[in-house]
mmCIF file with all atom_site columns, C-alpha atoms in Angstrom:
data_model
loop_
_atom_site.group_PDB
_atom_site.id
_atom_site.type_symbol
_atom_site.label_atom_id
_atom_site.label_alt_id
_atom_site.label_comp_id
_atom_site.label_asym_id
_atom_site.label_entity_id
_atom_site.label_seq_id
_atom_site.pdbx_PDB_ins_code
_atom_site.Cartn_x
_atom_site.Cartn_y
_atom_site.Cartn_z
_atom_site.occupancy
_atom_site.B_iso_or_equiv
_atom_site.pdbx_formal_charge
_atom_site.auth_seq_id
_atom_site.auth_comp_id
_atom_site.auth_asym_id
_atom_site.auth_atom_id
_atom_site.pdbx_PDB_model_num
ATOM 1   C CA . MET A 1 1   ? 23.585  25.044  6.567   1.00 0.00 ? 113 MET A CA 1
ATOM 2   C CA . PRO A 1 2   ? 23.580  23.831  2.958   1.00 0.00 ? 114 PRO A CA 1
ATOM 3   C CA . ARG A 1 3   ? 21.819  20.601  2.169   1.00 0.00 ? 115 ARG A CA 1
ATOM 4   C CA . PHE A 1 4   ? 23.845  18.046  0.279   1.00 0.00 ? 116 PHE A CA 1
ATOM 5   C CA . GLU A 1 5   ? 20.773  16.118  -0.895  1.00 0.00 ? 117 GLU A CA 1
ATOM 6   C CA . SER A 1 6   ? 18.246  17.688  -3.202  1.00 0.00 ? 118 SER A CA 1
ATOM 7   C CA . ASP A 1 7   ? 14.553  17.585  -2.434  1.00 0.00 ? 119 ASP A CA 1
ATOM 8   C CA . HIS A 1 8   ? 14.207  15.307  -5.456  1.00 0.00 ? 120 HIS A CA 1
ATOM 9   C CA . ASP A 1 9   ? 16.731  12.808  -4.013  1.00 0.00 ? 121 ASP A CA 1
ATOM 10  C CA . ALA A 1 10  ? 15.012  12.825  -0.616  1.00 0.00 ? 122 ALA A CA 1
ATOM 11  C CA . ARG A 1 11  ? 11.622  12.280  -2.256  1.00 0.00 ? 123 ARG A CA 1
ATOM 12  C CA . ARG A 1 12  ? 12.950  9.376   -4.350  1.00 0.00 ? 124 ARG A CA 1
ATOM 13  C CA . LEU A 1 13  ? 14.513  7.727   -1.289  1.00 0.00 ? 125 LEU A CA 1
ATOM 14  C CA . GLY A 1 14  ? 11.241  8.177   0.612   1.00 0.00 ? 126 GLY A CA 1
ATOM 15  C CA . GLU A 1 15  ? 9.309   6.601   -2.268  1.00 0.00 ? 127 GLU A CA 1
ATOM 16  C CA . ALA A 1 16  ? 11.678  3.620   -2.191  1.00 0.00 ? 128 ALA A CA 1
ATOM 17  C CA . LEU A 1 17  ? 10.991  3.239   1.545   1.00 0.00 ? 129 LEU A CA 1
ATOM 18  C CA . ALA A 1 18  ? 7.241   3.449   0.871   1.00 0.00 ? 130 ALA A CA 1
ATOM 19  C CA . ALA A 1 19  ? 7.528   0.695   -1.748  1.00 0.00 ? 131 ALA A CA 1
ATOM 20  C CA . LEU A 1 20  ? 9.268   -1.577  0.784   1.00 0.00 ? 132 LEU A CA 1
ATOM 21  C CA . ARG A 1 21  ? 6.521   -0.883  3.337   1.00 0.00 ? 133 ARG A CA 1
ATOM 22  C CA . ARG A 1 22  ? 3.714   -1.566  0.845   1.00 0.00 ? 134 ARG A CA 1
ATOM 23  C CA . ALA A 1 23  ? 5.416   -4.774  -0.321  1.00 0.00 ? 135 ALA A CA 1
ATOM 24  C CA . ARG A 1 24  ? 5.334   -5.964  3.291   1.00 0.00 ? 136 ARG A CA 1
ATOM 25  C CA . GLY A 1 25  ? 1.632   -5.045  3.537   1.00 0.00 ? 137 GLY A CA 1
ATOM 26  C CA . LEU A 1 26  ? 2.020   -2.540  6.362   1.00 0.00 ? 138 LEU A CA 1
ATOM 27  C CA . SER A 1 27  ? 0.285   0.781   6.853   1.00 0.00 ? 139 SER A CA 1
ATOM 28  C CA . GLN A 1 28  ? 2.325   3.847   7.788   1.00 0.00 ? 140 GLN A CA 1
ATOM 29  C CA . ALA A 1 29  ? 0.909   3.577   11.320  1.00 0.00 ? 141 ALA A CA 1
ATOM 30  C CA . GLU A 1 30  ? 1.944   -0.080  11.652  1.00 0.00 ? 142 GLU A CA 1
ATOM 31  C CA . ALA A 1 31  ? 5.459   0.586   10.347  1.00 0.00 ? 143 ALA A CA 1
ATOM 32  C CA . GLY A 1 32  ? 5.823   3.664   12.550  1.00 0.00 ? 144 GLY A CA 1
ATOM 33  C CA . ALA A 1 33  ? 4.660   1.781   15.643  1.00 0.00 ? 145 ALA A CA 1
ATOM 34  C CA . ARG A 1 34  ? 7.460   -0.738  15.088  1.00 0.00 ? 146 ARG A CA 1
ATOM 35  C CA . VAL A 1 35  ? 10.058  2.033   15.560  1.00 0.00 ? 147 VAL A CA 1
ATOM 36  C CA . GLY A 1 36  ? 8.159   4.196   18.034  1.00 0.00 ? 148 GLY A CA 1
ATOM 37  C CA . ILE A 1 37  ? 7.016   7.016   15.751  1.00 0.00 ? 149 ILE A CA 1
ATOM 38  C CA . THR A 1 38  ? 3.582   8.116   14.592  1.00 0.00 ? 150 THR A CA 1
ATOM 39  C CA . SER A 1 39  ? 2.116   7.466   11.163  1.00 0.00 ? 151 SER A CA 1
ATOM 40  C CA . GLN A 1 40  ? 2.654   11.166  10.427  1.00 0.00 ? 152 GLN A CA 1
ATOM 41  C CA . GLY A 1 41  ? 6.329   10.856  11.332  1.00 0.00 ? 153 GLY A CA 1
ATOM 42  C CA . TRP A 1 42  ? 6.690   7.838   9.072   1.00 0.00 ? 154 TRP A CA 1
ATOM 43  C CA . GLY A 1 43  ? 4.845   9.712   6.323   1.00 0.00 ? 155 GLY A CA 1
ATOM 44  C CA . LEU A 1 44  ? 7.347   12.571  6.537   1.00 0.00 ? 156 LEU A CA 1
ATOM 45  C CA . TYR A 1 45  ? 10.176  10.124  5.825   1.00 0.00 ? 157 TYR A CA 1
ATOM 46  C CA . GLU A 1 46  ? 8.253   8.693   2.846   1.00 0.00 ? 158 GLU A CA 1
ATOM 47  C CA . ALA A 1 47  ? 7.516   12.184  1.518   1.00 0.00 ? 159 ALA A CA 1
ATOM 48  C CA . GLY A 1 48  ? 11.228  13.060  1.680   1.00 0.00 ? 160 GLY A CA 1
ATOM 49  C CA . LYS A 1 49  ? 10.617  15.822  4.224   1.00 0.00 ? 161 LYS A CA 1
ATOM 50  C CA . ARG A 1 50  ? 12.954  14.385  6.860   1.00 0.00 ? 162 ARG A CA 1
ATOM 51  C CA . PRO A 1 51  ? 16.561  14.529  5.656   1.00 0.00 ? 163 PRO A CA 1
ATOM 52  C CA . GLY A 1 52  ? 17.581  12.010  8.350   1.00 0.00 ? 164 GLY A CA 1
ATOM 53  C CA . LEU A 1 53  ? 16.590  9.255   5.940   1.00 0.00 ? 165 LEU A CA 1
ATOM 54  C CA . PHE A 1 54  ? 20.050  9.601   4.348   1.00 0.00 ? 166 PHE A CA 1
ATOM 55  C CA . ARG A 1 55  ? 21.736  8.596   7.624   1.00 0.00 ? 167 ARG A CA 1
ATOM 56  C CA . PRO A 1 56  ? 22.777  4.914   7.713   1.00 0.00 ? 168 PRO A CA 1
ATOM 57  C CA . ASP A 1 57  ? 21.538  4.400   11.306  1.00 0.00 ? 169 ASP A CA 1
ATOM 58  C CA . VAL A 1 58  ? 18.101  5.797   10.412  1.00 0.00 ? 170 VAL A CA 1
ATOM 59  C CA . GLN A 1 59  ? 17.952  3.639   7.278   1.00 0.00 ? 171 GLN A CA 1
ATOM 60  C CA . ARG A 1 60  ? 18.796  0.534   9.329   1.00 0.00 ? 172 ARG A CA 1
ATOM 61  C CA . ARG A 1 61  ? 16.075  1.334   11.870  1.00 0.00 ? 173 ARG A CA 1
ATOM 62  C CA . LEU A 1 62  ? 13.354  2.130   9.314   1.00 0.00 ? 174 LEU A CA 1
ATOM 63  C CA . THR A 1 63  ? 14.095  -0.743  6.942   1.00 0.00 ? 175 THR A CA 1
ATOM 64  C CA . ALA A 1 64  ? 14.174  -3.181  9.887   1.00 0.00 ? 176 ALA A CA 1
ATOM 65  C CA . ALA A 1 65  ? 10.636  -2.021  10.743  1.00 0.00 ? 177 ALA A CA 1
ATOM 66  C CA . VAL A 1 66  ? 9.458   -3.316  7.350   1.00 0.00 ? 178 VAL A CA 1
ATOM 67  C CA . ASP A 1 67  ? 11.547  -6.510  7.611   1.00 0.00 ? 179 ASP A CA 1
ATOM 68  C CA . SER A 1 68  ? 14.079  -5.280  5.079   1.00 0.00 ? 180 SER A CA 1
ATOM 69  C CA . THR A 1 69  ? 17.603  -3.875  4.875   1.00 0.00 ? 181 THR A CA 1
ATOM 70  C CA . PRO A 1 70  ? 19.317  -0.646  3.759   1.00 0.00 ? 182 PRO A CA 1
ATOM 71  C CA . GLU A 1 71  ? 20.736  -2.647  0.853   1.00 0.00 ? 183 GLU A CA 1
ATOM 72  C CA . ALA A 1 72  ? 17.212  -3.542  -0.312  1.00 0.00 ? 184 ALA A CA 1
ATOM 73  C CA . LEU A 1 73  ? 16.307  0.154   -0.004  1.00 0.00 ? 185 LEU A CA 1
ATOM 74  C CA . ALA A 1 74  ? 19.260  1.068   -2.241  1.00 0.00 ? 186 ALA A CA 1
ATOM 75  C CA . LEU A 1 75  ? 18.292  -1.618  -4.775  1.00 0.00 ? 187 LEU A CA 1
ATOM 76  C CA . ASN A 1 76  ? 14.700  -0.377  -4.757  1.00 0.00 ? 188 ASN A CA 1
ATOM 77  C CA . LEU A 1 77  ? 15.916  3.181   -5.325  1.00 0.00 ? 189 LEU A CA 1
ATOM 78  C CA . ALA A 1 78  ? 18.168  2.065   -8.206  1.00 0.00 ? 190 ALA A CA 1
ATOM 79  C CA . ALA A 1 79  ? 15.344  0.049   -9.785  1.00 0.00 ? 191 ALA A CA 1
ATOM 80  C CA . ALA A 1 80  ? 12.992  3.032   -9.588  1.00 0.00 ? 192 ALA A CA 1
ATOM 81  C CA . ALA A 1 81  ? 15.602  5.270   -11.217 1.00 0.00 ? 193 ALA A CA 1
ATOM 82  C CA . SER A 1 82  ? 16.049  2.874   -14.132 1.00 0.00 ? 194 SER A CA 1
ATOM 83  C CA . ASP A 1 83  ? 12.326  2.294   -14.693 1.00 0.00 ? 195 ASP A CA 1
ATOM 84  C CA . ASP A 1 84  ? 10.529  3.325   -17.825 1.00 0.00 ? 196 ASP A CA 1
ATOM 85  C CA . PRO A 1 85  ? 9.517   7.025   -17.774 1.00 0.00 ? 197 PRO A CA 1
ATOM 86  C CA . ALA A 1 86  ? 5.912   5.990   -18.381 1.00 0.00 ? 198 ALA A CA 1
ATOM 87  C CA . ALA A 1 87  ? 5.809   4.398   -14.923 1.00 0.00 ? 199 ALA A CA 1
ATOM 88  C CA . SER A 1 88  ? 5.430   7.863   -13.414 1.00 0.00 ? 200 SER A CA 1
ATOM 89  C CA . GLY A 1 89  ? 2.079   8.301   -15.136 1.00 0.00 ? 201 GLY A CA 1
ATOM 90  C CA . VAL A 1 90  ? 3.306   10.758  -17.765 1.00 0.00 ? 202 VAL A CA 1
ATOM 91  C CA . GLU A 1 91  ? 5.347   10.108  -20.854 1.00 0.00 ? 203 GLU A CA 1
ATOM 92  C CA . SER A 1 92  ? 7.483   12.803  -22.442 1.00 0.00 ? 204 SER A CA 1
ATOM 93  C CA . ARG A 1 93  ? 7.415   13.313  -26.180 1.00 0.00 ? 205 ARG A CA 1
ATOM 94  C CA . ALA A 1 94  ? 9.685   16.256  -26.908 1.00 0.00 ? 206 ALA A CA 1
ATOM 95  C CA . ARG A 1 95  ? 8.004   19.161  -25.086 1.00 0.00 ? 207 ARG A CA 1
ATOM 96  C CA . ALA A 1 96  ? 4.495   17.712  -24.988 1.00 0.00 ? 208 ALA A CA 1
ATOM 97  C CA . PHE A 1 97  ? 3.224   15.434  -22.219 1.00 0.00 ? 209 PHE A CA 1
ATOM 98  C CA . VAL A 1 98  ? 0.772   12.662  -22.942 1.00 0.00 ? 210 VAL A CA 1
ATOM 99  C CA . ASP A 1 99  ? -1.331  10.939  -20.285 1.00 0.00 ? 211 ASP A CA 1
ATOM 100 C CA . VAL A 1 100 ? -0.547  7.279   -19.800 1.00 0.00 ? 212 VAL A CA 1
ATOM 101 C CA . ALA A 1 101 ? -3.508  4.923   -19.490 1.00 0.00 ? 213 ALA A CA 1
ATOM 102 C CA . PRO A 1 102 ? -4.680  4.544   -15.882 1.00 0.00 ? 214 PRO A CA 1
ATOM 103 C CA . ALA A 1 103 ? -4.109  1.288   -14.057 1.00 0.00 ? 215 ALA A CA 1
ATOM 104 C CA . GLU A 1 104 ? -6.541  -1.477  -14.891 1.00 0.00 ? 216 GLU A CA 1
ATOM 105 C CA . THR A 1 105 ? -9.553  -1.845  -12.598 1.00 0.00 ? 217 THR A CA 1
ATOM 106 C CA . ARG A 1 106 ? -12.045 -4.664  -12.329 1.00 0.00 ? 218 ARG A CA 1
ATOM 107 C CA . ARG A 1 107 ? -15.629 -4.860  -11.129 1.00 0.00 ? 219 ARG A CA 1
ATOM 108 C CA . LEU A 1 108 ? -17.423 -7.277  -8.848  1.00 0.00 ? 220 LEU A CA 1
ATOM 109 C CA . GLN A 1 109 ? -21.083 -7.239  -7.794  1.00 0.00 ? 221 GLN A CA 1
ATOM 110 C CA . LEU A 1 110 ? -21.851 -8.167  -4.181  1.00 0.00 ? 222 LEU A CA 1
ATOM 111 C CA . SER A 1 111 ? -24.316 -10.992 -3.665  1.00 0.00 ? 223 SER A CA 1
ATOM 112 C CA . SER A 1 112 ? -24.529 -10.899 0.150   1.00 0.00 ? 224 SER A CA 1
ATOM 113 C CA . ASP A 1 113 ? -25.140 -8.381  2.921   1.00 0.00 ? 225 ASP A CA 1
ATOM 114 C CA . ASP A 1 114 ? -22.010 -9.340  4.902   1.00 0.00 ? 226 ASP A CA 1
ATOM 115 C CA . LEU A 1 115 ? -20.614 -5.796  4.483   1.00 0.00 ? 227 LEU A CA 1
ATOM 116 C CA . THR A 1 116 ? -23.771 -3.847  5.389   1.00 0.00 ? 228 THR A CA 1
ATOM 117 C CA . PRO A 1 117 ? -23.875 -0.869  6.017   1.00 0.00 ? 229 PRO A CA 1
ATOM 118 C CA . TRP A 1 118 ? -20.594 -0.307  4.148   1.00 0.00 ? 230 TRP A CA 1
ATOM 119 C CA . ALA A 1 119 ? -21.998 -1.979  1.025   1.00 0.00 ? 231 ALA A CA 1
ATOM 120 C CA . ALA A 1 120 ? -25.112 -4.125  0.518   1.00 0.00 ? 232 ALA A CA 1
ATOM 121 C CA . SER A 1 121 ? -26.057 -6.882  -1.868  1.00 0.00 ? 233 SER A CA 1
ATOM 122 C CA . GLY A 1 122 ? -26.317 -5.604  -5.444  1.00 0.00 ? 234 GLY A CA 1
ATOM 123 C CA . VAL A 1 123 ? -23.622 -2.920  -5.057  1.00 0.00 ? 235 VAL A CA 1
ATOM 124 C CA . THR A 1 124 ? -20.865 -3.138  -7.659  1.00 0.00 ? 236 THR A CA 1
ATOM 125 C CA . LEU A 1 125 ? -17.330 -2.671  -6.376  1.00 0.00 ? 237 LEU A CA 1
ATOM 126 C CA . GLU A 1 126 ? -14.485 -1.445  -8.556  1.00 0.00 ? 238 GLU A CA 1
ATOM 127 C CA . TYR A 1 127 ? -11.087 -2.675  -7.422  1.00 0.00 ? 239 TYR A CA 1
ATOM 128 C CA . ALA A 1 128 ? -7.480  -2.176  -8.525  1.00 0.00 ? 240 ALA A CA 1
ATOM 129 C CA . PRO A 1 129 ? -5.392  -5.356  -8.744  1.00 0.00 ? 241 PRO A CA 1
ATOM 130 C CA . GLY A 1 130 ? -1.964  -4.811  -7.257  1.00 0.00 ? 242 GLY A CA 1
ATOM 131 C CA . ARG A 1 131 ? -2.976  -1.842  -5.077  1.00 0.00 ? 243 ARG A CA 1
ATOM 132 C CA . TRP A 1 132 ? -2.761  -2.622  -1.363  1.00 0.00 ? 244 TRP A CA 1
ATOM 133 C CA . PRO A 1 133 ? -5.724  -1.379  0.746   1.00 0.00 ? 245 PRO A CA 1
ATOM 134 C CA . ARG A 1 134 ? -5.558  1.094   3.618   1.00 0.00 ? 246 ARG A CA 1
ATOM 135 C CA . ARG A 1 135 ? -7.167  0.495   7.016   1.00 0.00 ? 247 ARG A CA 1
ATOM 136 C CA . ASP A 1 136 ? -10.993 0.389   6.798   1.00 0.00 ? 248 ASP A CA 1
ATOM 137 C CA . GLN A 1 137 ? -10.843 0.282   2.996   1.00 0.00 ? 249 GLN A CA 1
ATOM 138 C CA . GLY A 1 138 ? -12.645 -2.446  1.110   1.00 0.00 ? 250 GLY A CA 1
ATOM 139 C CA . CYS A 1 139 ? -10.534 -5.182  -0.406  1.00 0.00 ? 251 CYS A CA 1
ATOM 140 C CA . VAL A 1 140 ? -10.954 -8.123  -2.725  1.00 0.00 ? 252 VAL A CA 1
ATOM 141 C CA . ILE A 1 141 ? -8.941  -11.172 -1.663  1.00 0.00 ? 253 ILE A CA 1
ATOM 142 C CA . ASP A 1 142 ? -8.229  -13.877 -4.226  1.00 0.00 ? 254 ASP A CA 1
ATOM 143 C CA . MET A 1 143 ? -7.656  -17.045 -2.243  1.00 0.00 ? 255 MET A CA 1
ATOM 144 C CA . ALA A 1 144 ? -5.238  -19.793 -3.272  1.00 0.00 ? 256 ALA A CA 1
ATOM 145 C CA . ASP A 1 145 ? -8.163  -22.254 -3.423  1.00 0.00 ? 257 ASP A CA 1
ATOM 146 C CA . GLY A 1 146 ? -9.947  -20.132 -6.061  1.00 0.00 ? 258 GLY A CA 1
ATOM 147 C CA . ARG A 1 147 ? -12.468 -18.376 -3.785  1.00 0.00 ? 259 ARG A CA 1
ATOM 148 C CA . ARG A 1 148 ? -12.819 -14.596 -3.902  1.00 0.00 ? 260 ARG A CA 1
ATOM 149 C CA . LEU A 1 149 ? -13.582 -12.781 -0.633  1.00 0.00 ? 261 LEU A CA 1
ATOM 150 C CA . VAL A 1 150 ? -14.699 -9.178  -0.190  1.00 0.00 ? 262 VAL A CA 1
ATOM 151 C CA . ARG A 1 151 ? -13.831 -7.684  3.188   1.00 0.00 ? 263 ARG A CA 1
ATOM 152 C CA . LEU A 1 152 ? -12.818 -4.457  4.931   1.00 0.00 ? 264 LEU A CA 1
ATOM 153 C CA . TYR A 1 153 ? -9.050  -4.411  5.465   1.00 0.00 ? 265 TYR A CA 1
ATOM 154 C CA . GLU A 1 154 ? -8.039  -3.853  9.075   1.00 0.00 ? 266 GLU A CA 1
ATOM 155 C CA . ARG A 1 155 ? -4.290  -4.564  9.265   1.00 0.00 ? 267 ARG A CA 1
ATOM 156 C CA . ALA A 1 156 ? -1.512  -7.071  8.610   1.00 0.00 ? 268 ALA A CA 1
ATOM 157 C CA . GLU A 1 157 ? 0.106   -8.903  11.509  1.00 0.00 ? 269 GLU A CA 1
ATOM 158 C CA . GLY A 1 158 ? 3.160   -10.845 10.393  1.00 0.00 ? 270 GLY A CA 1
ATOM 159 C CA . GLU A 1 159 ? 1.875   -13.654 8.213   1.00 0.00 ? 271 GLU A CA 1
ATOM 160 C CA . MET A 1 160 ? -1.819  -12.905 8.892   1.00 0.00 ? 272 MET A CA 1
ATOM 161 C CA . LEU A 1 161 ? -4.259  -10.477 7.305   1.00 0.00 ? 273 LEU A CA 1
ATOM 162 C CA . VAL A 1 162 ? -6.858  -9.110  9.698   1.00 0.00 ? 274 VAL A CA 1
ATOM 163 C CA . VAL A 1 163 ? -10.130 -8.188  7.988   1.00 0.00 ? 275 VAL A CA 1
ATOM 164 C CA . ARG A 1 164 ? -13.790 -7.589  8.878   1.00 0.00 ? 276 ARG A CA 1
ATOM 165 C CA . GLY A 1 165 ? -17.049 -8.266  7.075   1.00 0.00 ? 277 GLY A CA 1
ATOM 166 C CA . GLY A 1 166 ? -17.322 -12.013 6.665   1.00 0.00 ? 278 GLY A CA 1
ATOM 167 C CA . PRO A 1 167 ? -20.323 -14.072 7.726   1.00 0.00 ? 279 PRO A CA 1
ATOM 168 C CA . GLY A 1 168 ? -19.934 -12.627 11.256  1.00 0.00 ? 280 GLY A CA 1
ATOM 169 C CA . GLY A 1 169 ? -20.599 -9.085  9.971   1.00 0.00 ? 281 GLY A CA 1
ATOM 170 C CA . LEU A 1 170 ? -18.498 -5.952  10.239  1.00 0.00 ? 282 LEU A CA 1
ATOM 171 C CA . SER A 1 171 ? -17.939 -6.251  13.982  1.00 0.00 ? 283 SER A CA 1
ATOM 172 C CA . ALA A 1 172 ? -16.145 -9.623  13.848  1.00 0.00 ? 284 ALA A CA 1
ATOM 173 C CA . GLU A 1 173 ? -12.433 -9.780  12.985  1.00 0.00 ? 285 GLU A CA 1
ATOM 174 C CA . GLU A 1 174 ? -11.276 -12.561 10.708  1.00 0.00 ? 286 GLU A CA 1
ATOM 175 C CA . ARG A 1 175 ? -7.637  -13.667 10.418  1.00 0.00 ? 287 ARG A CA 1
ATOM 176 C CA . ILE A 1 176 ? -6.518  -15.020 7.061   1.00 0.00 ? 288 ILE A CA 1
ATOM 177 C CA . PRO A 1 177 ? -3.058  -16.595 6.651   1.00 0.00 ? 289 PRO A CA 1
ATOM 178 C CA . ARG A 1 178 ? -1.150  -14.847 3.847   1.00 0.00 ? 290 ARG A CA 1
ATOM 179 C CA . ALA A 1 179 ? -0.076  -18.265 2.577   1.00 0.00 ? 291 ALA A CA 1
ATOM 180 C CA . ASP A 1 180 ? -3.752  -18.960 1.776   1.00 0.00 ? 292 ASP A CA 1
ATOM 181 C CA . THR A 1 181 ? -4.052  -15.852 -0.414  1.00 0.00 ? 293 THR A CA 1
ATOM 182 C CA . ARG A 1 182 ? -3.028  -15.293 -4.004  1.00 0.00 ? 294 ARG A CA 1
ATOM 183 C CA . ALA A 1 183 ? -3.715  -11.532 -4.254  1.00 0.00 ? 295 ALA A CA 1
ATOM 184 C CA . VAL A 1 184 ? -5.175  -8.655  -2.229  1.00 0.00 ? 296 VAL A CA 1
ATOM 185 C CA . SER A 1 185 ? -6.611  -5.667  -4.123  1.00 0.00 ? 297 SER A CA 1
ATOM 186 C CA . ALA A 1 186 ? -7.967  -2.341  -2.850  1.00 0.00 ? 298 ALA A CA 1
ATOM 187 C CA . VAL A 1 187 ? -11.548 -1.341  -3.613  1.00 0.00 ? 299 VAL A CA 1
ATOM 188 C CA . VAL A 1 188 ? -11.396 2.089   -5.264  1.00 0.00 ? 300 VAL A CA 1
ATOM 189 C CA . ALA A 1 189 ? -15.126 2.727   -5.851  1.00 0.00 ? 301 ALA A CA 1
ATOM 190 C CA . ARG A 1 190 ? -18.607 1.558   -4.834  1.00 0.00 ? 302 ARG A CA 1
ATOM 191 C CA . LEU A 1 191 ? -21.109 1.865   -7.641  1.00 0.00 ? 303 LEU A CA 1
ATOM 192 C CA . ASP A 1 192 ? -24.733 1.868   -6.452  1.00 0.00 ? 304 ASP A CA 1
ATOM 193 C CA . GLN A 1 193 ? -26.916 0.766   -9.345  1.00 0.00 ? 305 GLN A CA 1
#
């Protein structure tokens, strides 16, 4: 049976779905659980390896899981197609390819042992503003009141972020209203000095 969508089209549509999920702050497992599939099943849609993503009923079901619509998926796909070529990480100049500068990262040195044994006081964390953390990944949370928190990301539940590693240690969950946050950034490296 011939496929009417190319692998490239399926991959682009899956990437648009992934962008909607990340914008909502959900992991693949959380999004999949909302529609009764595993994180691996959701990941196959995002990777463009399940052609069912082109079906309107499947689009309605998956976009509803990330509190969105098929129309928003189409807009996201169109926006990605019209983006600057450099957004893909490589810029074409005739037949040569030139690396584009990596995303900006920032550093922060821990001054408490709230995250021990994951990271102790004196450890420098490198984090990427704008990159959403995965489960059990460190994150830097810029609060609306100007404070900066460093925690381990657990999950997002509606309008709440669930994290670990505050004054109660790694075993205690802390719920932070999203309205109280300005930005959440993933920790990409721990630098032991």
